[in-house]
CSV table of C-alpha atoms in Angstrom, one decimal:
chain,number,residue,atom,x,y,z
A,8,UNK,CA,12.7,-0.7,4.8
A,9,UNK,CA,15.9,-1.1,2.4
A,10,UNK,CA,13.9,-1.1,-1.0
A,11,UNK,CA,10.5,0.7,-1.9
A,12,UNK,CA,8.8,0.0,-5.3
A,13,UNK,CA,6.5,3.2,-7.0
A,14,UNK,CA,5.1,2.0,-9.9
A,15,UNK,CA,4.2,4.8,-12.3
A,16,UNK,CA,0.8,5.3,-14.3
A,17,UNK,CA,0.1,9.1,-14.6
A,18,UNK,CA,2.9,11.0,-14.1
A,19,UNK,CA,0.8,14.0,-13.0
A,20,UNK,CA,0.0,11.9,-9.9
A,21,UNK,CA,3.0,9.7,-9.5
A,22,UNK,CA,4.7,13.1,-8.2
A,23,UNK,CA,2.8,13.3,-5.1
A,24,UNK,CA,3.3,9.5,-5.0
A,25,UNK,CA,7.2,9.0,-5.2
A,26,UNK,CA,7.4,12.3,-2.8
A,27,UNK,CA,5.7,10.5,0.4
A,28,UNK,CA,7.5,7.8,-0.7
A,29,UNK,CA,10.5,9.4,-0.2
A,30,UNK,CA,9.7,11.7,2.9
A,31,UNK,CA,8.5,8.4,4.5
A,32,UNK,CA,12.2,7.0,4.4
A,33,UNK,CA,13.8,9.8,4.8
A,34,UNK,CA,17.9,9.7,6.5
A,35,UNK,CA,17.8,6.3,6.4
A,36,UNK,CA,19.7,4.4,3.4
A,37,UNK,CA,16.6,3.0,1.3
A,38,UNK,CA,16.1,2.9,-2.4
A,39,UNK,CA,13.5,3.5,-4.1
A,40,UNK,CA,12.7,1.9,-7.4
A,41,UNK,CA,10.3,4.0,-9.9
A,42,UNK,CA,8.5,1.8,-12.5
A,43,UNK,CA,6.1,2.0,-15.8
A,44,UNK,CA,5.3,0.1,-18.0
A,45,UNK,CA,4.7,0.9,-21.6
A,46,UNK,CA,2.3,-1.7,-23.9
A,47,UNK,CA,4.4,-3.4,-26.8
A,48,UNK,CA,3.2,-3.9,-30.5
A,49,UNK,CA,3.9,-7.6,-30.9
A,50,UNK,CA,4.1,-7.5,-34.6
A,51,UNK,CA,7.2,-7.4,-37.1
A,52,UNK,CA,8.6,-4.7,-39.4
A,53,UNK,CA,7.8,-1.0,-39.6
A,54,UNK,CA,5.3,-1.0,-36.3
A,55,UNK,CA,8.3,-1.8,-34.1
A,56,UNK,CA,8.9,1.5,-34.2
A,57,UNK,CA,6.3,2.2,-32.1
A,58,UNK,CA,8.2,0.1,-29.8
A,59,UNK,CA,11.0,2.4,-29.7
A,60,UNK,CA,8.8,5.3,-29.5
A,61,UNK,CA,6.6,4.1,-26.5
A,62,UNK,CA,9.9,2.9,-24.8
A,63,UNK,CA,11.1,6.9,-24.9
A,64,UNK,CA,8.0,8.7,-23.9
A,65,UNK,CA,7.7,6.1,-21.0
A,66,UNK,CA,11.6,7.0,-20.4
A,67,UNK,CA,10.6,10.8,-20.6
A,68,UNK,CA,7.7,10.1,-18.0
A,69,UNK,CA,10.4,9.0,-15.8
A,70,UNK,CA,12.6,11.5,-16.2
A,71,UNK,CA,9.9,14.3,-15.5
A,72,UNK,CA,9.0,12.7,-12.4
A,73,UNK,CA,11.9,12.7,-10.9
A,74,UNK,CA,13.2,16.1,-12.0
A,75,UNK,CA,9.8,17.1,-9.7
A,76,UNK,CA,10.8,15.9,-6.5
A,77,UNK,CA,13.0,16.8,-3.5
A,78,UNK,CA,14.9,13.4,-3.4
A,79,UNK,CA,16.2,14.3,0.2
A,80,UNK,CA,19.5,12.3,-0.4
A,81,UNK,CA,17.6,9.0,-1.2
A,82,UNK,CA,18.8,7.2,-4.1
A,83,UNK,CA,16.2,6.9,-6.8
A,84,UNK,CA,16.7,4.0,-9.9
A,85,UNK,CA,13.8,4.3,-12.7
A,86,UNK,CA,13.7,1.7,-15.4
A,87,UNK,CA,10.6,1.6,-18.0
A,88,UNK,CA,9.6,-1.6,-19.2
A,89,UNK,CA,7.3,-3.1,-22.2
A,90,UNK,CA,4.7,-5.1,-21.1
A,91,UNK,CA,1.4,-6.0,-18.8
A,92,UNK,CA,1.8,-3.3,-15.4
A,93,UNK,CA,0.5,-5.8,-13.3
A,94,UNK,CA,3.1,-8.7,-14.2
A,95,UNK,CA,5.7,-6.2,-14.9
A,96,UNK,CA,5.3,-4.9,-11.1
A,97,UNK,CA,4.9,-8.2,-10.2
A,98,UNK,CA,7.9,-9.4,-11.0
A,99,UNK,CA,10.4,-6.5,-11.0
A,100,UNK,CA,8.8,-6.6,-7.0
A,101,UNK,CA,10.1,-10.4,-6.9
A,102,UNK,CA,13.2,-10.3,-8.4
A,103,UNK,CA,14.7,-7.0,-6.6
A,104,UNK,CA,13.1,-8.4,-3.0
A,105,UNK,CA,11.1,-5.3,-3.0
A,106,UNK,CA,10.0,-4.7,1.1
A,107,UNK,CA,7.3,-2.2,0.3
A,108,UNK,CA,4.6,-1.4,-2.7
A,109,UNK,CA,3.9,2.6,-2.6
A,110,UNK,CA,0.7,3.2,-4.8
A,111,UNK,CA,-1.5,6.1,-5.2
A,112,UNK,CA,-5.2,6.1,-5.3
A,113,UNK,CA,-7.1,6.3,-8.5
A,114,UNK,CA,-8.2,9.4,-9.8
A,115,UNK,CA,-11.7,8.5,-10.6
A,116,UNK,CA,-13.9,9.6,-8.5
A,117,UNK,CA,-15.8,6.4,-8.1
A,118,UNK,CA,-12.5,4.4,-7.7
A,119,UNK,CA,-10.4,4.1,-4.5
A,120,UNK,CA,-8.0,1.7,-5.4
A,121,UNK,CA,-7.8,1.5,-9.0
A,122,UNK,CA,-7.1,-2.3,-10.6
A,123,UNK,CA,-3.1,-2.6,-10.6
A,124,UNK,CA,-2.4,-2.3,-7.3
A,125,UNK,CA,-5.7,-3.9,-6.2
A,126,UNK,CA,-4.2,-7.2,-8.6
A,127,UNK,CA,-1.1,-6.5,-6.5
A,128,UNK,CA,-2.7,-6.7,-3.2
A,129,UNK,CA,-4.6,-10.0,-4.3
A,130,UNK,CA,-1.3,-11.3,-6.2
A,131,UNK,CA,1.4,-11.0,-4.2
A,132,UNK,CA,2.7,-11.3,-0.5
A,133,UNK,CA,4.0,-7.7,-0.5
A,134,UNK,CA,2.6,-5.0,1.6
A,135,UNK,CA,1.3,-2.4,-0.3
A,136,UNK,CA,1.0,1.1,1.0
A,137,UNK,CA,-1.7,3.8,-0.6
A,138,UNK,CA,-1.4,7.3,-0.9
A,139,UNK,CA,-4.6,9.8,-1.1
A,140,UNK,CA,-4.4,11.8,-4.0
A,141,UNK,CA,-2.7,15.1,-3.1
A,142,UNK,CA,-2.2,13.4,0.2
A,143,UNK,CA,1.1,15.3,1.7
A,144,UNK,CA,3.7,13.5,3.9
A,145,UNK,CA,3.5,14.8,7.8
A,146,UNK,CA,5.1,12.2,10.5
A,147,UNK,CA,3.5,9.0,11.1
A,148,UNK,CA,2.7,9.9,14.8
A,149,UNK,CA,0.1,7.3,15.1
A,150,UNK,CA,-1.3,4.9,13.2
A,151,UNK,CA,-5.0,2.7,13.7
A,152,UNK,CA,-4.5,-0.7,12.9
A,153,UNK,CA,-8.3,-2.7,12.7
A,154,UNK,CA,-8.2,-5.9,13.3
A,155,UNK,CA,-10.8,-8.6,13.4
A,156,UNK,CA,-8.2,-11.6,15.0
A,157,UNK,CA,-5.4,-11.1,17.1
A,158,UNK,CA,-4.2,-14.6,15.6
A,159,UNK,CA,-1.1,-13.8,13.4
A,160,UNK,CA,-0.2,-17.1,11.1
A,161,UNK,CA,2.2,-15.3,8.3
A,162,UNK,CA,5.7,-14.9,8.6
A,163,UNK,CA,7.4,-11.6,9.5
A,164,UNK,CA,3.4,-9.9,8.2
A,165,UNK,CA,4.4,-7.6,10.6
A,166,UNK,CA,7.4,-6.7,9.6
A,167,UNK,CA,7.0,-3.7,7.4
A,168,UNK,CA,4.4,-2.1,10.5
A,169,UNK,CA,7.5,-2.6,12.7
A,170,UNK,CA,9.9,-0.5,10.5
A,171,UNK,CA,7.4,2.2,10.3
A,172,UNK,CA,6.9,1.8,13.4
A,173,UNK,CA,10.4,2.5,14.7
A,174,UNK,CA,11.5,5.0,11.7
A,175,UNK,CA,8.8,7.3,12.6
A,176,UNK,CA,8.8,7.0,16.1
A,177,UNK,CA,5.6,6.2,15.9
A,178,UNK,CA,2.5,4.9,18.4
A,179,UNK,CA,0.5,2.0,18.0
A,180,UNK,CA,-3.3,2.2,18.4
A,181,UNK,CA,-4.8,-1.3,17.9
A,182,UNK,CA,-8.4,-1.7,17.6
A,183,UNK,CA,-9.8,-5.5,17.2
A,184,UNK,CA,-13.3,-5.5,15.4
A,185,UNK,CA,-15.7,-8.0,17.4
A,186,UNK,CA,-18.4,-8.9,14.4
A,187,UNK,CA,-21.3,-11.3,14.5
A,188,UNK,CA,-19.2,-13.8,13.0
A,189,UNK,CA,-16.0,-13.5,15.0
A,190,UNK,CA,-15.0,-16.4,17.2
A,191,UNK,CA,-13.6,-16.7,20.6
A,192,UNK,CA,-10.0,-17.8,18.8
A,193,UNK,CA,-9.9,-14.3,17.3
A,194,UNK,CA,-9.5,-12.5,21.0
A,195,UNK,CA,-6.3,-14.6,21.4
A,196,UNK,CA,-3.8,-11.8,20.3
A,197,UNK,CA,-0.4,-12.6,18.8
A,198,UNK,CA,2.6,-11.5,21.2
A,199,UNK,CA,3.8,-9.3,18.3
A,200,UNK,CA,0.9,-7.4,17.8
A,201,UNK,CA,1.2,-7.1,21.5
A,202,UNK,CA,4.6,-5.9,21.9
A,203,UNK,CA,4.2,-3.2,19.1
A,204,UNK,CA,0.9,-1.8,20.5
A,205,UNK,CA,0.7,1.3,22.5
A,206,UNK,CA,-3.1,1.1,23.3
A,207,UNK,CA,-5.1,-1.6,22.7
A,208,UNK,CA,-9.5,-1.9,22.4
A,209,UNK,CA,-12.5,-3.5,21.0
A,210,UNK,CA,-15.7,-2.9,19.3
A,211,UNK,CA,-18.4,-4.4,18.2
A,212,UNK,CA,-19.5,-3.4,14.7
A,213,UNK,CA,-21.1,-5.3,11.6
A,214,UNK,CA,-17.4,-5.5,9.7
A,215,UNK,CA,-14.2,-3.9,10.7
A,216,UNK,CA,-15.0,-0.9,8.2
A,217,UNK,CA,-17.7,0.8,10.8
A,218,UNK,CA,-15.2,0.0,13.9
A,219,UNK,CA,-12.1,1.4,11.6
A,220,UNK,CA,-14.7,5.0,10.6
A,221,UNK,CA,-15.9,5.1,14.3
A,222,UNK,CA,-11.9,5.2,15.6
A,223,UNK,CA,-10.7,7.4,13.2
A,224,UNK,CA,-12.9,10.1,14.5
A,225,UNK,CA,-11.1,9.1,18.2
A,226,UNK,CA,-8.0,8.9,17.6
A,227,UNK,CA,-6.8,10.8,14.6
A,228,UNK,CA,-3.9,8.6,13.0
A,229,UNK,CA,-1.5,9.7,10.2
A,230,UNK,CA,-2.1,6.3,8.6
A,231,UNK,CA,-4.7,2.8,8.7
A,232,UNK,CA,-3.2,-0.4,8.8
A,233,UNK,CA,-5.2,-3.4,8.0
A,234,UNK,CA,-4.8,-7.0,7.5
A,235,UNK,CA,-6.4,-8.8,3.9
A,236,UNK,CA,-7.2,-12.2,5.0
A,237,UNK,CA,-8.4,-15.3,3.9
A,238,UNK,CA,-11.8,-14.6,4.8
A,239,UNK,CA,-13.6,-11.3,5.6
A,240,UNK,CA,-14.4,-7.8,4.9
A,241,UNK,CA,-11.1,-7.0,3.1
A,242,UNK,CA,-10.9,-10.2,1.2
A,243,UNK,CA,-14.6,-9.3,-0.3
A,244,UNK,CA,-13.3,-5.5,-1.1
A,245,UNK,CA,-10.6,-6.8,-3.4
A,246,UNK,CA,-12.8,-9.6,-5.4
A,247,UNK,CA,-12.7,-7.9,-8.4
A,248,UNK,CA,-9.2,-6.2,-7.9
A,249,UNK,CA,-10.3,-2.4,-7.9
A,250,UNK,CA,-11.8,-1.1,-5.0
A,251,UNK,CA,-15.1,1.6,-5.3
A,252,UNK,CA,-14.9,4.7,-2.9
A,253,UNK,CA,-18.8,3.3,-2.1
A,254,UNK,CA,-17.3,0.1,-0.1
A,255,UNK,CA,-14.1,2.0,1.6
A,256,UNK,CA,-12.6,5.0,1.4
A,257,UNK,CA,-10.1,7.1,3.5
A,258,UNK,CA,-8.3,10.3,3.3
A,259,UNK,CA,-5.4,8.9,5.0
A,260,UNK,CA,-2.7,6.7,3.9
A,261,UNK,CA,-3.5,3.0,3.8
A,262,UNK,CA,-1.1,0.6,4.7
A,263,UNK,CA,-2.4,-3.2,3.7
A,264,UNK,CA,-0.7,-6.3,4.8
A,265,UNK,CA,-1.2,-9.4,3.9
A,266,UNK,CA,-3.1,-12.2,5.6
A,267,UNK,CA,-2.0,-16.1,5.4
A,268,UNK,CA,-4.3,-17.1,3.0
């Protein structure tokens, strides 16, 4: 992964955020771009002030963050920016080819995934990894991907899995998800899943959820993958962007690709 995007809310909990970032690319050459957005007044005269004023604290913010972290040699750009977060991130994502989102969780304690980077997830073809609050880095030894369909129909989706993959050193444990609604085509398992996987299974659950909590118990991974698709258990977890710790929840970093749609 050449360039990582950490978009910045609290800075409290952007701290822990931009430090797995980091520790995740650790010795390799990657960049790491550190965002915020600040809201704009939109009016003329003396309020534009407030502008200026927003602009600094957000610049502050920044600043703080970064002055917090071991950096570990990685090179570390912050910009703050007036506007909307989620089309700010959006497009700063676009225009600097940005290979991989890292987000942290919300802090409310109903609230997994709070609404920006659940908008990003539905908005954008970028992978977006999530960080536990107070989640610290250890090695990516093995990661559970849950899968529903071996059928792979996106363009280098895969891609950011295979970096991990090979920076970390890491195994593969694939588990496909048989539900009451899967269909014989979804057993038919794409030759890239197959070459990355170190051990592959099945299970027969209700939704990929319960076969994802029935694994993790197994096979003790340092980080869930998962595929949003089209259709299916994920797609209906991000309807309304945010994502409740009643419908999913994990303690362990969440690494979300996304599905043709």
């Amino acid at each position: 992964m050449n360039t990582l995007l950490v978009p910045v809310g609290s800075p409290k909990k952007a701290l822990n955020t931009l430090q797995y970032a980091i520790d995740l690319v650790e010795g390799t050459q990657a960049k790491i771009y550190l965002v915020k957005a600040y809201g704009v007044t939109k009016v003329a005269g003396s309020l534009k002030n407030m502008d200026a004023f927003m602009e600094a604290e957000a610049d502050h913010d920044l600043e703080n963050v970064i002055a917090h972290v071991d950096k570990k040699g990685i090179e570390i750009i912050s910009k703050s920016i007036g506007g909307s977060a989620k089309d700010i991130i959006k497009r700063v994502a676009k225009q600097l080819k940005i290979d991989l989102i890292v987000a942290g969780s919300s802090s409310d304690s109903k609230i997994f995934i709070a609404k920006t980077p659940g908008y990003l997830i539905k908005n954008t073809d970028l992978p977006v990894l999530f960080v536990p609050r107070n989640y610290q880095f250890k090695k990516i030894d093995t990661i559970l991907m849950a899968i529903k369909s071996g059928v792979i129909s996106r363009e280098n989706l895969l891609l950011p899995l295979q970096k991990i993959i090979k920076l970390q050193k890491s195994k593969l444990e694939l588990l496909r998800v048989i539900t009451p609604n899967s269909s014989d085509e979804d057993g038919n398992l794409d030759e890239g899943l197959n070459e990355l996987q170190t051990n592959y299974s099945t299970s027969k659950k209700e939704t990929i959820y319960e076969g994802l909590k029935e694994s993790i118990n197994k096979v003790s991974p340092d980080l869930i993958c998962v595929i949003r698709r089209k259709r299916g258990f994920f797609k209906r977890l991000w309807a309304n962007d945010k994502v409740y710790k009643k419908d999913f929840e994990s303690d362990l970093p969440l690494l979300v690709l996304k599905g043709s749609e």
